[in-house]
Short mmCIF file of C-alpha atoms in Angstrom, two decimals:
data_model
loop_
_atom_site.label_atom_id
_atom_site.label_comp_id
_atom_site.label_asym_id
_atom_site.label_seq_id
_atom_site.Cartn_x
_atom_site.Cartn_y
_atom_site.Cartn_z
CA MET A 283 -47.70 -53.82 -25.57
CA ASP A 284 -45.96 -53.38 -28.89
CA GLN A 285 -47.57 -56.16 -30.95
CA GLY A 286 -44.45 -56.33 -33.10
CA ILE A 287 -42.19 -57.42 -30.24
CA VAL A 288 -42.38 -60.78 -28.48
CA LEU A 289 -40.01 -61.93 -25.71
CA VAL A 290 -40.67 -65.25 -23.97
CA THR A 291 -38.62 -67.37 -21.57
CA GLY A 292 -39.04 -70.88 -20.16
CA GLY A 293 -37.12 -73.43 -18.18
CA TYR A 294 -37.04 -75.82 -15.27
CA ASP A 295 -39.76 -74.12 -13.20
CA HIS A 296 -42.45 -75.39 -15.59
CA SER A 297 -43.62 -71.96 -16.69
CA LEU A 298 -43.55 -69.66 -19.72
CA LYS A 299 -43.12 -65.94 -19.10
CA PHE A 300 -43.87 -63.10 -21.54
CA TRP A 301 -41.93 -59.86 -21.00
CA TYR A 302 -41.98 -56.21 -21.97
CA PRO A 303 -38.41 -56.03 -23.32
CA HIS A 304 -37.92 -52.32 -22.64
CA ASP A 305 -38.69 -52.32 -18.90
CA GLY A 306 -38.23 -55.93 -17.78
CA VAL A 307 -41.81 -56.41 -16.59
CA CYS A 308 -43.45 -59.82 -16.93
CA TYR A 309 -47.02 -59.32 -18.17
CA ARG A 310 -48.10 -62.94 -18.65
CA THR A 311 -47.22 -66.31 -17.14
CA ILE A 312 -48.43 -69.62 -18.56
CA PRO A 313 -48.09 -72.80 -16.51
CA HIS A 314 -46.20 -75.52 -18.35
CA PRO A 315 -47.15 -78.63 -16.33
CA ASP A 316 -45.46 -82.01 -16.33
CA SER A 317 -42.41 -80.90 -18.29
CA GLN A 318 -39.49 -78.51 -18.37
CA VAL A 319 -39.20 -76.23 -21.39
CA ASN A 320 -36.51 -77.55 -23.74
CA GLN A 321 -36.85 -74.98 -26.52
CA LEU A 322 -39.16 -72.16 -27.62
CA ALA A 323 -39.99 -70.89 -31.09
CA ILE A 324 -42.28 -68.16 -32.43
CA THR A 325 -44.21 -68.65 -35.67
CA PRO A 326 -43.15 -66.30 -38.50
CA ASP A 327 -46.49 -64.43 -38.29
CA LYS A 328 -46.03 -64.00 -34.48
CA ARG A 329 -49.45 -65.46 -33.80
CA CYS A 330 -48.26 -68.54 -31.91
CA LEU A 331 -45.51 -69.77 -29.60
CA VAL A 332 -44.45 -73.40 -29.42
CA SER A 333 -42.60 -75.14 -26.62
CA ALA A 334 -40.62 -78.36 -26.95
CA ALA A 335 -41.56 -80.53 -23.98
CA TYR A 336 -41.52 -84.13 -22.77
CA GLN A 337 -43.29 -86.25 -25.43
CA GLN A 338 -45.09 -83.14 -26.74
CA ILE A 339 -44.90 -79.88 -28.61
CA ARG A 340 -47.36 -77.34 -27.24
CA MET A 341 -48.66 -74.42 -29.30
CA TYR A 342 -50.02 -71.28 -27.59
CA ASP A 343 -51.86 -68.24 -28.94
CA ILE A 344 -49.57 -65.28 -28.21
CA LYS A 345 -52.33 -62.67 -28.17
CA SER A 346 -54.83 -64.70 -26.16
CA SER A 347 -55.13 -64.70 -22.38
CA ASP A 348 -55.94 -68.43 -22.42
CA GLN A 349 -53.32 -70.45 -20.56
CA THR A 350 -54.06 -73.72 -22.32
CA PRO A 351 -52.41 -74.73 -25.62
CA VAL A 352 -54.42 -74.24 -28.79
CA TYR A 353 -52.85 -77.42 -30.13
CA VAL A 354 -50.66 -80.22 -28.76
CA PHE A 355 -48.44 -82.24 -31.11
CA GLU A 356 -47.96 -85.78 -29.86
CA GLY A 357 -46.48 -89.08 -30.95
CA MET A 358 -42.99 -88.62 -29.50
CA THR A 359 -41.84 -91.09 -26.83
CA LYS A 360 -39.19 -88.97 -25.12
CA ASN A 361 -38.08 -85.35 -24.72
CA VAL A 362 -38.50 -83.04 -27.69
CA THR A 363 -35.27 -81.03 -27.77
CA SER A 364 -35.57 -78.85 -30.87
CA VAL A 365 -38.34 -77.05 -32.76
CA GLY A 366 -38.54 -74.42 -35.49
CA PHE A 367 -40.50 -73.21 -38.52
CA TYR A 368 -40.24 -72.79 -42.26
CA ASP A 369 -40.28 -69.14 -43.32
CA ASN A 370 -43.78 -69.49 -44.77
CA GLY A 371 -45.12 -70.82 -41.47
CA GLN A 372 -46.78 -73.78 -43.18
CA PHE A 373 -44.40 -76.41 -41.83
CA MET A 374 -42.67 -77.03 -38.50
CA TYR A 375 -39.65 -79.23 -37.79
CA SER A 376 -38.74 -80.94 -34.54
CA GLY A 377 -36.25 -83.42 -33.11
CA GLY A 378 -35.86 -85.31 -29.88
CA GLU A 379 -34.41 -88.02 -27.73
CA ASP A 380 -36.39 -90.68 -29.60
CA CYS A 381 -33.73 -90.39 -32.36
CA MET A 382 -36.24 -88.85 -34.77
CA ALA A 383 -36.40 -85.62 -36.76
CA ARG A 384 -39.91 -84.74 -37.90
CA ILE A 385 -41.57 -82.32 -40.30
CA TRP A 386 -45.12 -81.27 -39.43
CA ASP A 387 -47.73 -79.98 -41.89
CA LEU A 388 -49.53 -77.02 -40.28
CA ARG A 389 -51.80 -76.14 -43.18
CA GLY A 390 -54.88 -78.12 -42.17
CA SER A 391 -56.90 -78.46 -38.99
CA ASN A 392 -55.39 -81.91 -38.46
CA GLN A 393 -51.80 -80.83 -38.07
CA GLN A 394 -49.77 -84.00 -38.47
CA CYS A 395 -46.28 -85.33 -39.01
CA GLN A 396 -45.53 -85.42 -42.73
CA ARG A 397 -41.97 -86.78 -42.86
CA LEU A 398 -39.62 -88.69 -40.57
CA PHE A 399 -35.83 -88.87 -40.49
CA GLN A 400 -34.36 -91.45 -38.13
CA VAL A 401 -30.81 -91.33 -36.77
CA SER A 402 -28.98 -93.73 -34.47
CA SER A 403 -28.61 -91.37 -31.51
CA PRO A 404 -30.84 -88.89 -29.64
CA VAL A 405 -31.31 -85.60 -31.51
CA ASN A 406 -30.09 -82.52 -29.60
CA CYS A 407 -30.58 -79.75 -32.12
CA MET A 408 -31.80 -78.81 -35.59
CA CYS A 409 -31.81 -75.84 -37.94
CA LEU A 410 -33.20 -75.10 -41.39
CA HIS A 411 -31.12 -73.67 -44.23
CA PRO A 412 -32.44 -70.35 -45.62
CA ASN A 413 -33.14 -72.20 -48.88
CA GLN A 414 -35.87 -74.06 -46.94
CA ALA A 415 -34.71 -77.31 -48.53
CA THR A 416 -31.95 -78.55 -46.18
CA LEU A 417 -32.27 -79.53 -42.52
CA ILE A 418 -29.26 -79.82 -40.24
CA VAL A 419 -29.56 -82.33 -37.39
CA GLY A 420 -27.04 -82.63 -34.53
CA ASP A 421 -27.07 -85.68 -32.26
CA GLN A 422 -25.52 -87.04 -29.08
CA SER A 423 -23.08 -89.29 -30.93
CA GLY A 424 -21.30 -86.24 -32.31
CA THR A 425 -22.77 -86.50 -35.81
CA VAL A 426 -24.05 -83.57 -37.87
CA HIS A 427 -26.57 -84.81 -40.44
CA VAL A 428 -27.24 -82.74 -43.56
CA TRP A 429 -30.69 -83.79 -44.78
CA ASP A 430 -31.58 -82.61 -48.29
CA LEU A 431 -35.38 -82.46 -48.24
CA THR A 432 -35.68 -82.34 -52.02
CA THR A 433 -33.69 -85.46 -52.83
CA ASP A 434 -33.76 -87.16 -49.37
CA TYR A 435 -29.96 -87.29 -49.63
CA ASN A 436 -28.21 -87.39 -46.26
CA GLU A 437 -24.60 -86.46 -45.63
CA GLN A 438 -22.94 -87.04 -42.26
CA LEU A 439 -20.19 -85.01 -40.64
CA ILE A 440 -18.46 -86.27 -37.50
CA PRO A 441 -16.18 -83.52 -36.13
CA GLU A 442 -15.22 -85.69 -33.12
CA PRO A 443 -16.80 -89.11 -32.51
CA GLU A 444 -18.90 -89.51 -29.35
CA VAL A 445 -18.63 -85.82 -28.43
CA SER A 446 -22.23 -84.63 -28.34
CA ILE A 447 -23.33 -81.83 -30.68
CA HIS A 448 -25.40 -79.42 -28.60
CA SER A 449 -26.37 -76.74 -31.11
CA VAL A 450 -26.28 -76.05 -34.85
CA HIS A 451 -27.14 -72.89 -36.79
CA ILE A 452 -26.84 -71.49 -40.33
CA ASP A 453 -26.40 -67.77 -40.88
CA PRO A 454 -29.23 -65.96 -42.71
CA ASP A 455 -27.02 -65.48 -45.79
CA GLY A 456 -26.57 -69.24 -46.04
CA ALA A 457 -22.80 -68.90 -46.08
CA TYR A 458 -21.83 -70.72 -42.87
CA LEU A 459 -22.92 -73.61 -40.67
CA ALA A 460 -21.81 -73.52 -37.02
CA ALA A 461 -21.93 -76.36 -34.49
CA VAL A 462 -20.83 -76.52 -30.85
CA ASN A 463 -20.16 -79.59 -28.74
CA SER A 464 -19.80 -80.79 -25.16
CA LYS A 465 -16.07 -80.03 -25.12
CA GLY A 466 -16.69 -76.35 -25.81
CA ILE A 467 -15.45 -76.56 -29.41
CA CYS A 468 -17.11 -74.49 -32.13
CA TYR A 469 -16.88 -75.77 -35.70
CA VAL A 470 -17.74 -73.65 -38.74
CA TRP A 471 -18.17 -74.88 -42.31
CA SER A 472 -18.52 -72.80 -45.47
CA LEU A 473 -21.62 -73.69 -47.48
CA THR A 474 -21.76 -73.70 -51.27
CA SER A 475 -24.12 -75.12 -53.89
CA SER A 476 -23.67 -75.42 -57.65
CA GLY A 477 -27.39 -74.96 -58.24
CA SER A 478 -30.79 -74.77 -56.59
CA THR A 479 -31.35 -78.49 -57.08
CA GLN A 480 -27.85 -79.58 -56.08
CA PRO A 481 -26.87 -80.73 -52.57
CA ILE A 482 -25.00 -78.25 -50.43
CA THR A 483 -21.24 -78.68 -50.18
CA LEU A 484 -19.65 -78.17 -46.76
CA THR A 485 -16.01 -77.09 -46.47
CA PRO A 486 -14.32 -76.77 -43.06
CA ARG A 487 -13.77 -73.08 -42.26
CA THR A 488 -12.58 -72.92 -38.66
CA LYS A 489 -12.35 -74.87 -35.41
CA THR A 490 -12.18 -72.88 -32.17
CA ALA A 491 -11.90 -73.85 -28.50
CA SER A 492 -14.61 -71.32 -27.75
CA HIS A 493 -15.37 -72.34 -24.17
CA LYS A 494 -13.71 -74.15 -21.27
CA LYS A 495 -16.83 -76.22 -20.50
CA TYR A 496 -19.90 -77.46 -22.34
CA ALA A 497 -20.94 -75.24 -25.21
CA LEU A 498 -24.72 -75.06 -25.21
CA LYS A 499 -25.84 -72.78 -28.03
CA CYS A 500 -24.61 -71.15 -31.23
CA VAL A 501 -26.61 -68.44 -33.01
CA PHE A 502 -25.75 -66.21 -35.96
CA SER A 503 -26.96 -62.61 -35.96
CA PRO A 504 -29.68 -61.53 -38.44
CA ASP A 505 -27.14 -59.56 -40.50
CA SER A 506 -24.77 -62.60 -40.56
CA SER A 507 -21.91 -60.48 -39.17
CA LEU A 508 -21.75 -62.10 -35.71
CA LEU A 509 -21.85 -65.54 -34.13
CA ALA A 510 -22.82 -65.94 -30.46
CA THR A 511 -21.95 -69.03 -28.42
CA THR A 512 -23.08 -69.83 -24.87
CA SER A 513 -21.68 -72.25 -22.36
CA ALA A 514 -21.67 -73.88 -18.97
CA ASP A 515 -18.63 -71.69 -18.23
CA GLY A 516 -21.01 -68.78 -17.53
CA THR A 517 -20.29 -66.80 -20.68
CA CYS A 518 -21.87 -65.77 -23.92
CA LYS A 519 -19.16 -65.01 -26.45
CA VAL A 520 -19.63 -62.90 -29.56
CA TRP A 521 -17.48 -63.68 -32.62
CA SER A 522 -16.99 -61.74 -35.85
CA THR A 523 -17.83 -63.83 -38.92
CA ALA A 524 -15.34 -61.82 -40.98
CA ASP A 525 -12.49 -63.86 -39.48
CA PHE A 526 -14.20 -65.64 -36.55
CA SER A 527 -12.16 -63.70 -34.02
CA LEU A 528 -13.53 -63.03 -30.55
CA ARG A 529 -15.28 -59.68 -30.40
CA ASN A 530 -16.70 -59.63 -26.87
CA THR A 531 -17.38 -61.82 -23.84
CA LEU A 532 -20.65 -61.29 -21.96
CA LYS A 533 -20.39 -62.54 -18.39
CA ARG A 534 -22.36 -61.70 -15.27
CA GLU A 535 -22.23 -64.47 -12.69
CA ALA A 536 -19.44 -66.98 -12.20
CA ASP A 537 -20.19 -70.65 -12.81
CA LYS A 538 -23.78 -70.10 -13.99
CA TRP A 539 -24.72 -71.88 -17.17
CA VAL A 540 -25.84 -69.67 -20.06
CA TRP A 541 -28.32 -71.94 -21.82
CA ASP A 542 -29.63 -69.87 -24.70
CA CYS A 543 -29.40 -66.54 -26.51
CA ALA A 544 -31.25 -64.52 -29.15
CA PHE A 545 -30.28 -61.46 -31.21
CA SER A 546 -32.39 -58.39 -31.88
CA CYS A 547 -33.25 -57.88 -35.55
CA ASP A 548 -30.69 -55.07 -35.91
CA SER A 549 -27.94 -57.40 -34.57
CA GLN A 550 -26.94 -54.79 -31.97
CA TYR A 551 -28.41 -56.47 -28.90
CA ILE A 552 -28.53 -59.98 -27.51
CA PHE A 553 -30.71 -61.67 -24.89
CA THR A 554 -29.30 -64.47 -22.73
CA ALA A 555 -30.98 -67.10 -20.55
CA ALA A 556 -29.10 -68.51 -17.57
CA SER A 557 -29.30 -71.03 -14.76
CA ASP A 558 -29.35 -68.27 -12.12
CA HIS A 559 -33.07 -67.83 -13.04
CA VAL A 560 -32.41 -64.54 -14.88
CA ALA A 561 -32.61 -63.48 -18.52
CA ARG A 562 -30.53 -60.47 -19.58
CA LEU A 563 -30.30 -57.95 -22.39
CA TRP A 564 -26.84 -56.87 -23.57
CA HIS A 565 -25.39 -54.59 -26.19
CA VAL A 566 -23.01 -56.72 -28.25
CA GLU A 567 -20.17 -54.22 -27.70
CA GLN A 568 -20.61 -53.84 -23.92
CA SER A 569 -19.60 -56.17 -21.09
CA SER A 570 -22.42 -55.34 -18.65
CA PRO A 571 -26.12 -56.11 -19.13
CA ILE A 572 -28.55 -53.31 -19.92
CA ARG A 573 -31.55 -54.99 -18.34
CA GLU A 574 -32.47 -58.07 -16.31
CA TYR A 575 -35.69 -60.11 -16.44
CA GLN A 576 -36.34 -61.70 -13.05
CA GLY A 577 -39.26 -63.91 -12.08
CA HIS A 578 -38.36 -67.52 -12.77
CA SER A 579 -37.67 -69.75 -9.76
CA LYS A 580 -35.31 -72.16 -11.54
CA ALA A 581 -32.92 -72.21 -14.50
CA ILE A 582 -34.06 -70.55 -17.72
CA THR A 583 -33.19 -72.94 -20.53
CA SER A 584 -34.83 -71.27 -23.53
CA ILE A 585 -35.55 -67.79 -24.83
CA ALA A 586 -37.52 -66.73 -27.89
CA TYR A 587 -37.50 -63.19 -29.28
CA SER A 588 -38.98 -61.56 -32.36
CA ASP A 589 -39.02 -57.91 -33.29
CA ARG A 590 -39.30 -58.23 -37.06
CA GLN A 591 -42.22 -56.40 -38.63
#
């Protein structure tokens, strides 16, 4: 196995599967008992994988053959829906249906919650600004919270009241914030800051009816040139960030939810995870998948991929 490449999927069948990306072979399966997999994330050093689960976040050693977690983060009362890491790998953030966003300190042996941010509605999604000082939190009430971690200042955006925000993401250049909701609308804001210690200013950039049904995920490419959105309408759509025009539609099976997606580091390829139990690899300019990853027995709801050296 190429130690520099990690591809993992998880979903409703209570299992995590590790894949060889180039031939579609599953080389490791980890049971994920008592909970579906809500989201997956790989630590920046590629040593560990975490899964967002019911009342827990489970951390696994990627290179070990042990099927048990090396650490379990607890204290949540409901589903954990979102998880991710700071670039330095020393902190992790998470959010869930208990209406809490959390920051975890990973530096010691007693890895514990360091900060809490409470909102009035269940948290669906989170992302961290490249400046590592601003967290974006999307909730079921339709609110996008902009949490400045330096000043504890919190700004709220409500694109459409009571229309649930399902996914948020900031491009690696820190120029745009995207959010998608349960009506299939994709919102994009331009991000600016007058200084490193000043709060980020958000200016509406575009609003697009990107999908006919629920929009489930939005992800910018590593080079910030593309935005991918996935939906319950069975598509993954690729948009150009130059003008946010539609560049390509990736579609395989009719009426199968596409839950998640992940770009390759060169921004030329994209992995998708769908409710037909299959993950797929696509070239962003082609309409047919290059490879399929089959082995799950139920919907795949999350995919994590890293090929950065």
